[in-house]
Tab-separated table of C-alpha atoms and ligand atoms in Angstrom:
chain	number	residue	atom	x	y	z
A	25	MET	CA	26.599	-12.246	-6.076
A	26	LYS	CA	28.583	-11.816	-2.881
A	27	LYS	CA	27.072	-8.665	-1.410
A	28	ILE	CA	23.622	-7.144	-1.792
A	29	GLY	CA	21.756	-4.198	-0.299
A	30	VAL	CA	18.165	-3.832	0.843
A	31	LEU	CA	16.160	-0.670	1.427
A	32	THR	CA	12.588	0.443	2.063
A	33	SER	CA	11.367	3.546	0.241
A	34	GLY	CA	8.250	5.718	-0.110
A	35	GLY	CA	5.346	5.309	2.324
A	36	ASP	CA	5.909	2.577	4.889
A	37	ALA	CA	3.645	-0.471	4.984
A	38	PRO	CA	3.085	-3.213	7.569
A	39	GLY	CA	5.026	-6.256	6.425
A	40	MET	CA	8.062	-4.356	5.165
A	41	ASN	CA	10.036	-5.736	8.118
A	42	ALA	CA	8.998	-9.267	7.210
A	43	ALA	CA	10.214	-8.632	3.657
A	44	VAL	CA	13.594	-7.290	4.825
A	45	ARG	CA	13.946	-10.284	7.133
A	46	ALA	CA	13.252	-12.710	4.283
A	47	VAL	CA	15.707	-10.919	1.972
A	48	ALA	CA	18.380	-11.004	4.665
A	49	ARG	CA	17.916	-14.607	5.722
A	50	ALA	CA	17.663	-15.896	2.134
A	51	ALA	CA	20.809	-14.017	1.126
A	52	LEU	CA	22.798	-14.962	4.234
A	53	SER	CA	21.912	-18.621	3.793
A	54	ARG	CA	23.356	-18.391	0.271
A	55	GLY	CA	26.604	-16.994	1.674
A	56	MET	CA	25.983	-13.397	0.602
A	57	GLU	CA	26.722	-10.332	2.704
A	58	VAL	CA	23.725	-8.085	3.335
A	59	VAL	CA	23.815	-4.317	3.837
A	60	GLY	CA	20.722	-2.550	5.175
A	61	ILE	CA	20.368	0.929	3.719
A	62	GLN	CA	18.443	3.299	5.964
A	63	ARG	CA	15.866	5.834	4.727
A	64	GLY	CA	15.624	4.563	1.184
A	65	TYR	CA	17.529	6.381	-1.538
A	66	VAL	CA	18.318	9.209	0.910
A	67	GLY	CA	20.358	6.766	2.975
A	68	LEU	CA	22.026	5.347	-0.119
A	69	LEU	CA	23.263	8.808	-1.134
A	70	ASN	CA	24.208	9.677	2.465
A	71	ARG	CA	25.822	6.285	3.150
A	72	GLU	CA	23.534	5.371	6.057
A	73	PHE	CA	24.301	1.672	6.272
A	74	VAL	CA	23.742	-1.103	8.808
A	75	GLU	CA	25.365	-4.477	8.546
A	76	ILE	CA	22.662	-7.150	8.615
A	77	LYS	CA	23.352	-10.435	10.332
A	78	ALA	CA	20.783	-13.189	10.909
A	79	THR	CA	20.105	-11.859	14.417
A	80	THR	CA	19.687	-8.253	13.213
A	81	VAL	CA	16.354	-9.278	11.745
A	82	SER	CA	15.235	-11.393	14.705
A	83	GLY	CA	12.020	-10.293	16.370
A	84	ILE	CA	10.855	-7.961	13.607
A	85	ILE	CA	8.483	-10.125	11.565
A	86	GLN	CA	5.556	-9.077	13.762
A	87	ARG	CA	6.388	-5.359	13.849
A	88	GLY	CA	4.725	-2.661	11.757
A	89	GLY	CA	6.692	0.179	10.174
A	90	THR	CA	10.170	-0.452	8.830
A	91	PHE	CA	13.205	-0.849	11.047
A	92	LEU	CA	15.322	0.451	8.149
A	93	TYR	CA	13.259	3.674	8.150
A	94	THR	CA	11.984	5.122	4.924
A	95	ALA	CA	12.053	8.450	3.122
A	96	ARG	CA	11.315	10.206	-0.110
A	97	CYS	CA	14.377	11.370	-2.035
A	98	PRO	CA	13.772	14.122	-4.624
A	99	GLU	CA	17.434	13.936	-5.720
A	100	PHE	CA	16.922	10.400	-6.992
A	101	ARG	CA	14.272	11.565	-9.455
A	102	ASN	CA	16.979	12.760	-11.842
A	103	MET	CA	19.852	10.782	-13.345
A	104	GLU	CA	22.518	12.825	-11.539
A	105	GLY	CA	21.193	11.497	-8.233
A	106	VAL	CA	20.948	7.950	-9.602
A	107	LYS	CA	24.577	8.148	-10.840
A	108	LYS	CA	25.655	9.131	-7.342
A	109	GLY	CA	23.721	6.120	-6.048
A	110	LYS	CA	25.519	3.844	-8.471
A	111	ALA	CA	28.884	5.225	-7.353
A	112	VAL	CA	28.029	4.532	-3.712
A	113	CYS	CA	26.996	0.953	-4.549
A	114	GLU	CA	30.329	0.414	-6.325
A	115	GLU	CA	32.275	2.053	-3.497
A	116	ILE	CA	30.946	-0.501	-0.956
A	117	GLY	CA	30.856	-3.423	-3.367
A	118	LEU	CA	27.082	-3.871	-3.662
A	119	GLU	CA	26.378	-6.139	-6.596
A	120	GLY	CA	22.600	-6.042	-6.320
A	121	LEU	CA	19.826	-4.213	-4.500
A	122	VAL	CA	16.340	-5.087	-3.285
A	123	VAL	CA	14.026	-2.075	-3.236
A	124	ILE	CA	10.869	-2.508	-1.157
A	125	GLY	CA	8.388	0.238	-1.968
A	126	GLY	CA	5.839	1.540	-4.436
A	127	ASP	CA	5.987	2.364	-8.133
A	128	GLY	CA	7.945	5.602	-7.541
A	129	SER	CA	10.640	3.606	-5.773
A	130	PHE	CA	10.613	1.088	-8.634
A	131	ARG	CA	11.290	3.856	-11.170
A	132	GLY	CA	14.418	4.706	-9.177
A	133	ALA	CA	15.318	0.992	-9.143
A	134	GLY	CA	14.857	0.855	-12.922
A	135	ASP	CA	17.175	3.833	-13.391
A	136	LEU	CA	19.810	2.259	-11.146
A	137	SER	CA	19.480	-1.048	-13.023
A	138	SER	CA	20.004	0.790	-16.322
A	139	LEU	CA	23.366	1.982	-14.967
A	140	GLY	CA	24.447	-1.597	-14.235
A	141	ILE	CA	23.348	-2.212	-10.640
A	142	PRO	CA	20.837	-5.079	-10.781
A	143	CYS	CA	17.766	-4.099	-8.737
A	144	ILE	CA	14.658	-6.043	-7.777
A	145	GLY	CA	11.459	-4.246	-6.753
A	146	VAL	CA	9.310	-5.793	-4.042
A	147	PRO	CA	5.869	-4.153	-3.802
A	148	GLY	CA	5.333	-2.574	-0.384
A	149	THR	CA	2.434	-0.143	-0.140
A	150	ILE	CA	-0.941	-0.257	1.572
A	151	ASP	CA	-2.608	1.147	-1.569
A	152	ASN	CA	-2.369	-2.029	-3.704
A	153	ASP	CA	-1.987	0.318	-6.656
A	154	ILE	CA	1.063	-1.215	-8.365
A	155	GLN	CA	0.175	-2.096	-11.940
A	156	CYS	CA	1.745	-5.512	-12.349
A	157	THR	CA	0.769	-7.204	-9.112
A	158	GLU	CA	-2.522	-8.357	-7.648
A	159	TYR	CA	-1.188	-7.754	-4.167
A	160	THR	CA	1.129	-5.360	-2.365
A	161	ILE	CA	2.585	-5.875	1.091
A	162	GLY	CA	0.598	-3.957	3.723
A	163	TYR	CA	-2.746	-3.928	1.918
A	164	ASP	CA	-4.382	-6.594	4.061
A	165	THR	CA	-3.231	-5.069	7.348
A	166	ALA	CA	-4.401	-1.592	6.321
A	167	MET	CA	-7.824	-2.918	5.357
A	168	ASN	CA	-8.139	-4.797	8.631
A	169	THR	CA	-7.239	-1.655	10.552
A	170	ALA	CA	-9.778	0.420	8.626
A	171	VAL	CA	-12.468	-2.208	9.231
A	172	GLU	CA	-11.724	-2.268	12.957
A	173	MET	CA	-11.992	1.541	13.119
A	174	ILE	CA	-15.231	1.642	11.118
A	175	ASP	CA	-16.796	-1.069	13.295
A	176	LYS	CA	-16.184	1.254	16.249
A	177	LEU	CA	-17.590	4.210	14.337
A	178	ARG	CA	-20.723	2.278	13.541
A	179	ASP	CA	-21.539	1.949	17.243
A	180	THR	CA	-21.662	5.678	17.815
A	181	THR	CA	-23.202	6.335	14.391
A	182	GLN	CA	-26.071	3.997	15.242
A	183	SER	CA	-26.624	5.410	18.742
A	184	HIS	CA	-27.196	8.842	17.198
A	185	ASP	CA	-29.098	7.798	14.052
A	186	ARG	CA	-26.306	9.408	12.067
A	187	CYS	CA	-24.349	8.950	8.879
A	188	SER	CA	-20.560	8.549	9.000
A	189	VAL	CA	-18.622	9.545	5.931
A	190	VAL	CA	-15.264	7.816	6.354
A	191	GLU	CA	-12.173	8.551	4.300
A	192	VAL	CA	-9.723	5.703	3.782
A	193	MET	CA	-6.258	5.883	2.222
A	194	GLY	CA	-5.231	4.607	-1.200
A	195	ARG	CA	-3.659	7.637	-2.886
A	196	ARG	CA	-5.586	7.769	-6.220
A	197	ALA	CA	-6.817	4.173	-5.971
A	198	GLY	CA	-10.102	2.867	-4.586
A	199	TYR	CA	-9.138	-0.734	-3.809
A	200	ILE	CA	-9.073	-0.209	-0.040
A	201	ALA	CA	-12.327	1.771	-0.153
A	202	VAL	CA	-14.366	-0.856	-2.010
A	203	ASN	CA	-13.188	-3.843	0.010
A	204	VAL	CA	-13.512	-2.038	3.318
A	205	ALA	CA	-17.017	-0.889	2.358
A	206	ILE	CA	-17.995	-4.506	1.701
A	207	ALA	CA	-16.432	-5.743	4.926
A	208	THR	CA	-18.171	-3.104	7.057
A	209	GLY	CA	-21.564	-3.364	5.383
A	210	ALA	CA	-21.338	0.236	4.219
A	211	GLU	CA	-24.012	1.864	2.104
A	212	ALA	CA	-21.595	2.976	-0.607
A	213	ALA	CA	-17.965	3.371	-1.653
A	214	ILE	CA	-17.106	6.604	-3.387
A	215	THR	CA	-14.012	6.251	-5.562
A	216	LEU	CA	-12.373	7.873	-8.561
A	217	GLU	CA	-12.699	4.728	-10.662
A	218	ARG	CA	-16.490	4.652	-10.786
A	219	PRO	CA	-18.885	7.585	-11.194
A	220	TYR	CA	-20.936	8.368	-8.119
A	221	ASP	CA	-24.272	10.089	-7.682
A	222	LEU	CA	-24.793	11.711	-4.297
A	223	ASN	CA	-28.441	12.386	-5.099
A	224	ALA	CA	-29.074	8.682	-5.610
A	225	ILE	CA	-27.229	7.781	-2.399
A	226	ALA	CA	-29.220	10.420	-0.496
A	227	ALA	CA	-32.535	9.228	-1.939
A	228	LYS	CA	-31.800	5.670	-0.837
A	229	MET	CA	-30.813	6.842	2.638
A	230	THR	CA	-34.045	8.836	2.996
A	231	LYS	CA	-36.074	5.816	1.930
A	232	THR	CA	-34.411	3.452	4.406
A	233	SER	CA	-33.996	5.919	7.296
A	234	SER	CA	-35.161	5.131	10.836
A	235	GLN	CA	-38.424	7.030	10.377
A	236	LYS	CA	-39.245	5.297	7.073
A	237	ASP	CA	-37.705	1.825	7.256
A	238	GLY	CA	-35.867	1.447	10.529
A	239	LYS	CA	-32.254	2.020	9.496
A	240	HIS	CA	-30.270	3.701	12.290
A	241	HIS	CA	-26.826	4.033	10.779
A	242	PHE	CA	-25.298	4.879	7.453
A	243	ILE	CA	-21.658	4.443	6.481
A	244	LEU	CA	-20.233	5.943	3.304
A	245	VAL	CA	-16.612	5.018	2.591
A	246	VAL	CA	-14.706	7.596	0.539
A	247	ALA	CA	-11.358	6.955	-1.164
A	248	GLU	CA	-8.910	9.736	-0.277
A	249	GLY	CA	-8.242	10.460	-3.963
A	250	VAL	CA	-11.775	11.841	-4.289
A	251	GLY	CA	-10.685	14.615	-1.918
A	252	GLN	CA	-14.235	15.637	-0.942
A	253	THR	CA	-14.929	13.903	2.349
A	254	GLU	CA	-15.995	16.956	4.393
A	255	ASN	CA	-18.083	18.288	1.502
A	256	ILE	CA	-19.780	14.942	0.972
A	257	ALA	CA	-20.730	14.761	4.660
A	258	ARG	CA	-22.173	18.290	4.521
A	259	GLU	CA	-24.065	17.698	1.279
A	260	ILE	CA	-25.507	14.358	2.411
A	261	GLN	CA	-26.764	15.989	5.613
A	262	GLU	CA	-28.381	18.792	3.605
A	263	MET	CA	-29.993	16.380	1.151
A	264	THR	CA	-31.309	13.861	3.700
A	265	GLY	CA	-31.679	15.751	6.957
A	266	ILE	CA	-29.690	12.871	8.538
A	267	GLU	CA	-26.956	14.240	10.768
A	268	SER	CA	-23.594	13.370	9.204
A	269	ARG	CA	-20.007	13.380	10.428
A	270	ALA	CA	-16.788	13.119	8.434
A	271	THR	CA	-13.967	10.937	9.778
A	272	ILE	CA	-10.568	10.745	8.119
A	273	LEU	CA	-8.821	7.570	9.238
A	274	GLY	CA	-5.429	8.754	7.981
A	275	HIS	CA	-2.037	7.319	8.860
A	276	VAL	CA	-3.346	4.930	11.505
A	277	GLN	CA	-3.971	2.666	8.486
A	278	ARG	CA	-0.226	2.453	7.841
A	279	GLY	CA	0.686	1.167	11.298
A	280	GLY	CA	0.263	-1.912	13.425
A	281	ALA	CA	1.369	-5.511	13.400
A	282	PRO	CA	1.155	-7.055	9.937
A	283	THR	CA	-1.540	-9.673	9.393
A	284	VAL	CA	-0.669	-13.295	8.690
A	285	ARG	CA	-1.267	-12.663	4.988
A	286	ASP	CA	1.155	-9.729	4.898
A	287	ARG	CA	3.842	-11.613	6.803
A	288	ILE	CA	3.622	-14.602	4.492
A	289	VAL	CA	3.411	-12.701	1.200
A	290	ALA	CA	6.269	-10.422	2.294
A	291	THR	CA	8.391	-13.442	3.147
A	292	GLU	CA	7.673	-15.155	-0.153
A	293	MET	CA	8.315	-12.013	-2.189
A	294	GLY	CA	11.535	-11.134	-0.347
A	295	TYR	CA	12.761	-14.699	-0.798
A	296	HIS	CA	11.982	-14.625	-4.515
A	297	ALA	CA	13.877	-11.341	-4.925
A	298	VAL	CA	17.024	-12.969	-3.566
A	299	GLU	CA	16.561	-16.023	-5.783
A	300	LEU	CA	16.640	-13.662	-8.789
A	301	LEU	CA	19.694	-11.725	-7.622
A	302	SER	CA	21.554	-14.932	-6.800
A	303	GLU	CA	21.106	-15.929	-10.452
A	304	GLY	CA	22.488	-12.525	-11.500
A	305	ILE	CA	19.059	-11.315	-12.641
A	306	GLY	CA	18.069	-7.675	-12.054
A	307	ASN	CA	15.636	-5.068	-13.360
A	308	ARG	CA	12.619	-7.154	-12.284
A	309	ILE	CA	9.567	-6.553	-10.130
A	310	VAL	CA	8.319	-9.357	-7.903
A	311	GLY	CA	4.550	-9.545	-7.901
A	312	MET	CA	1.532	-11.782	-7.544
A	313	LYS	CA	-0.368	-13.137	-10.521
A	314	ASP	CA	-3.302	-15.562	-10.219
A	315	GLY	CA	-2.400	-15.895	-6.557
A	316	LYS	CA	1.196	-16.996	-7.244
A	317	ILE	CA	4.465	-15.121	-6.810
A	318	TYR	CA	6.106	-14.273	-10.116
A	319	ASP	CA	8.452	-11.648	-11.581
A	320	ILE	CA	8.288	-9.335	-14.541
A	321	ASP	CA	10.580	-6.918	-16.357
A	322	LEU	CA	10.589	-3.661	-14.399
A	323	GLN	CA	9.663	-1.271	-17.223
A	324	GLU	CA	7.108	-3.673	-18.640
A	325	GLY	CA	5.539	-4.072	-15.211
A	326	LEU	CA	5.305	-0.330	-14.649
A	327	ALA	CA	3.735	0.214	-18.079
A	328	MET	CA	0.852	-2.172	-17.370
A	329	LYS	CA	-2.609	-0.962	-16.498
A	330	LYS	CA	-4.175	-2.404	-13.391
A	331	PRO	CA	-7.819	-3.387	-13.697
A	332	PHE	CA	-10.218	-2.030	-11.095
A	333	ILE	CA	-12.146	-4.441	-8.875
A	334	ASP	CA	-15.366	-3.845	-10.786
A	335	ARG	CA	-17.014	-7.053	-9.698
A	336	MET	CA	-16.430	-6.261	-6.018
A	337	TYR	CA	-17.815	-2.781	-6.616
A	338	ASP	CA	-20.951	-4.271	-8.194
A	339	ILE	CA	-21.307	-6.758	-5.346
A	340	LEU	CA	-21.138	-3.868	-2.883
A	341	VAL	CA	-23.830	-1.941	-4.745
A	342	ASP	CA	-26.114	-4.963	-4.974
A	343	THR	CA	-25.746	-6.049	-1.347
A	344	ALA	CA	-25.989	-2.607	0.289
A	345	TYR	CA	-29.396	-1.487	1.528
B	9	ADP	P1	6.314	5.022	-3.653
B	9	ADP	O1	7.559	4.256	-3.885
B	9	ADP	O2	5.551	4.543	-2.458
B	9	ADP	O3	5.468	5.131	-4.916
B	9	ADP	P2	7.196	7.769	-4.059
B	9	ADP	O4	6.414	7.962	-5.310
B	9	ADP	O5	7.220	8.881	-3.069
B	9	ADP	O6	6.704	6.508	-3.230
B	9	ADP	O7	8.687	7.417	-4.493
B	9	ADP	C1	9.658	7.096	-3.525
B	9	ADP	C2	10.994	7.564	-3.997
B	9	ADP	O8	11.322	6.901	-5.223
B	9	ADP	C3	11.078	9.050	-4.355
B	9	ADP	O9	11.279	9.868	-3.227
B	9	ADP	C4	12.269	9.080	-5.279
B	9	ADP	O10	13.464	9.002	-4.545
B	9	ADP	C5	12.101	7.776	-6.036
B	9	ADP	N1	11.400	8.051	-7.294
B	9	ADP	C6	10.118	8.364	-7.460
B	9	ADP	N2	9.818	8.575	-8.745
B	9	ADP	C7	10.965	8.405	-9.439
B	9	ADP	C8	11.322	8.480	-10.809
B	9	ADP	N3	10.430	8.786	-11.764
B	9	ADP	N4	12.603	8.229	-11.146
B	9	ADP	C9	13.513	7.909	-10.209
B	9	ADP	N5	13.233	7.819	-8.881
B	9	ADP	C10	11.990	8.060	-8.505
B	10	F6P	O1	1.144	5.299	-0.469
B	10	F6P	C1	0.749	5.126	0.853
B	10	F6P	C2	0.039	6.361	1.353
B	10	F6P	O2	-0.309	6.150	2.708
B	10	F6P	C3	-1.183	6.772	0.545
B	10	F6P	O3	-2.321	5.995	0.864
B	10	F6P	C4	-1.297	8.223	0.932
B	10	F6P	O4	-1.913	8.958	-0.099
B	10	F6P	C5	0.134	8.650	1.104
B	10	F6P	O5	0.901	7.474	1.281
B	10	F6P	C6	0.367	9.573	2.260
B	10	F6P	O6	1.686	9.955	2.229
B	10	F6P	P1	2.440	10.701	3.421
B	10	F6P	O7	2.980	9.647	4.326
B	10	F6P	O8	3.514	11.459	2.741
B	10	F6P	O9	1.441	11.569	4.133
């Protein structure tokens, strides 16, 4: 291939810049031209392009967000929009495309591949909810940010003998919630994947409270998909008499400098995407399996079911007090 495009799509994630940089540098060093497409599929349809040279991606590996911007593009959800995308690729001579985003973005990439534009999906989302990969770019940074915020919350929670009910992101997935709960020594993680019993949580809190057993702070981590954070805080307060506050961490989890892990995984995944395109291979998702970077057919990858981190959940339950 002589000319490829790269775009970021869906929710941004720390490490997307590192992935774009790796795509660009790997492609340029193979003599390919690289076109940056701004705002995902929106920018493809609107022809928002930037020429990417080696220096264009200098000084971005450590930056959060995505310098290509990102967007959601309803038009690309139907084949008419995808056909327009194909026509734009042909108009500017793009022979392949790297799509950095979540599973929605990959469905668009699959549709574009089916029309003859080879696309490679690189998983970029803090949620770690893409079926065929153990890891998605941004997950580690988001968890570190959430842990940092909850450590701060714990200080004030403890001073007031309170309970903090903290909502973390993850869309419908509880991967962030469980790991962050472990890393902050929380009392429980409340997720959609495992049933939860507020009465049991409340009974344990009453038993270990400062009056009974000297515990001055309680942290309950709630996955956003549960959608009940304020209610849980109110109900826990009613059940235990322990003053409770709800905190929704929100989009702060999507920002900030990517961690070492995110920079390295993003670089390896972006590099692998270009290796595939340079061999003329498209319609693949780059992922991580058993800790190693691999690739899988796009439709097959999207049809997989991702196991929940049941063991980590059980470890949390057994080590919380
Ligand atoms: P993510 O990629 O993070 O999962 P979205 O689900 O919002 O985020 O998808 C990002 C974009 O991918 C959408 O705005 C749309 O342009 C495209 N997309 C999503 N779902 C599909 C689909 N089923 N078919 C084609 N394109 C899709
Ligand atoms: O997919 C990343 C994510 O941050 C989810 O955790 C969250 O549910 C969603 O995106 C929020 O989307 P928006 O940026 O549209 O508010």
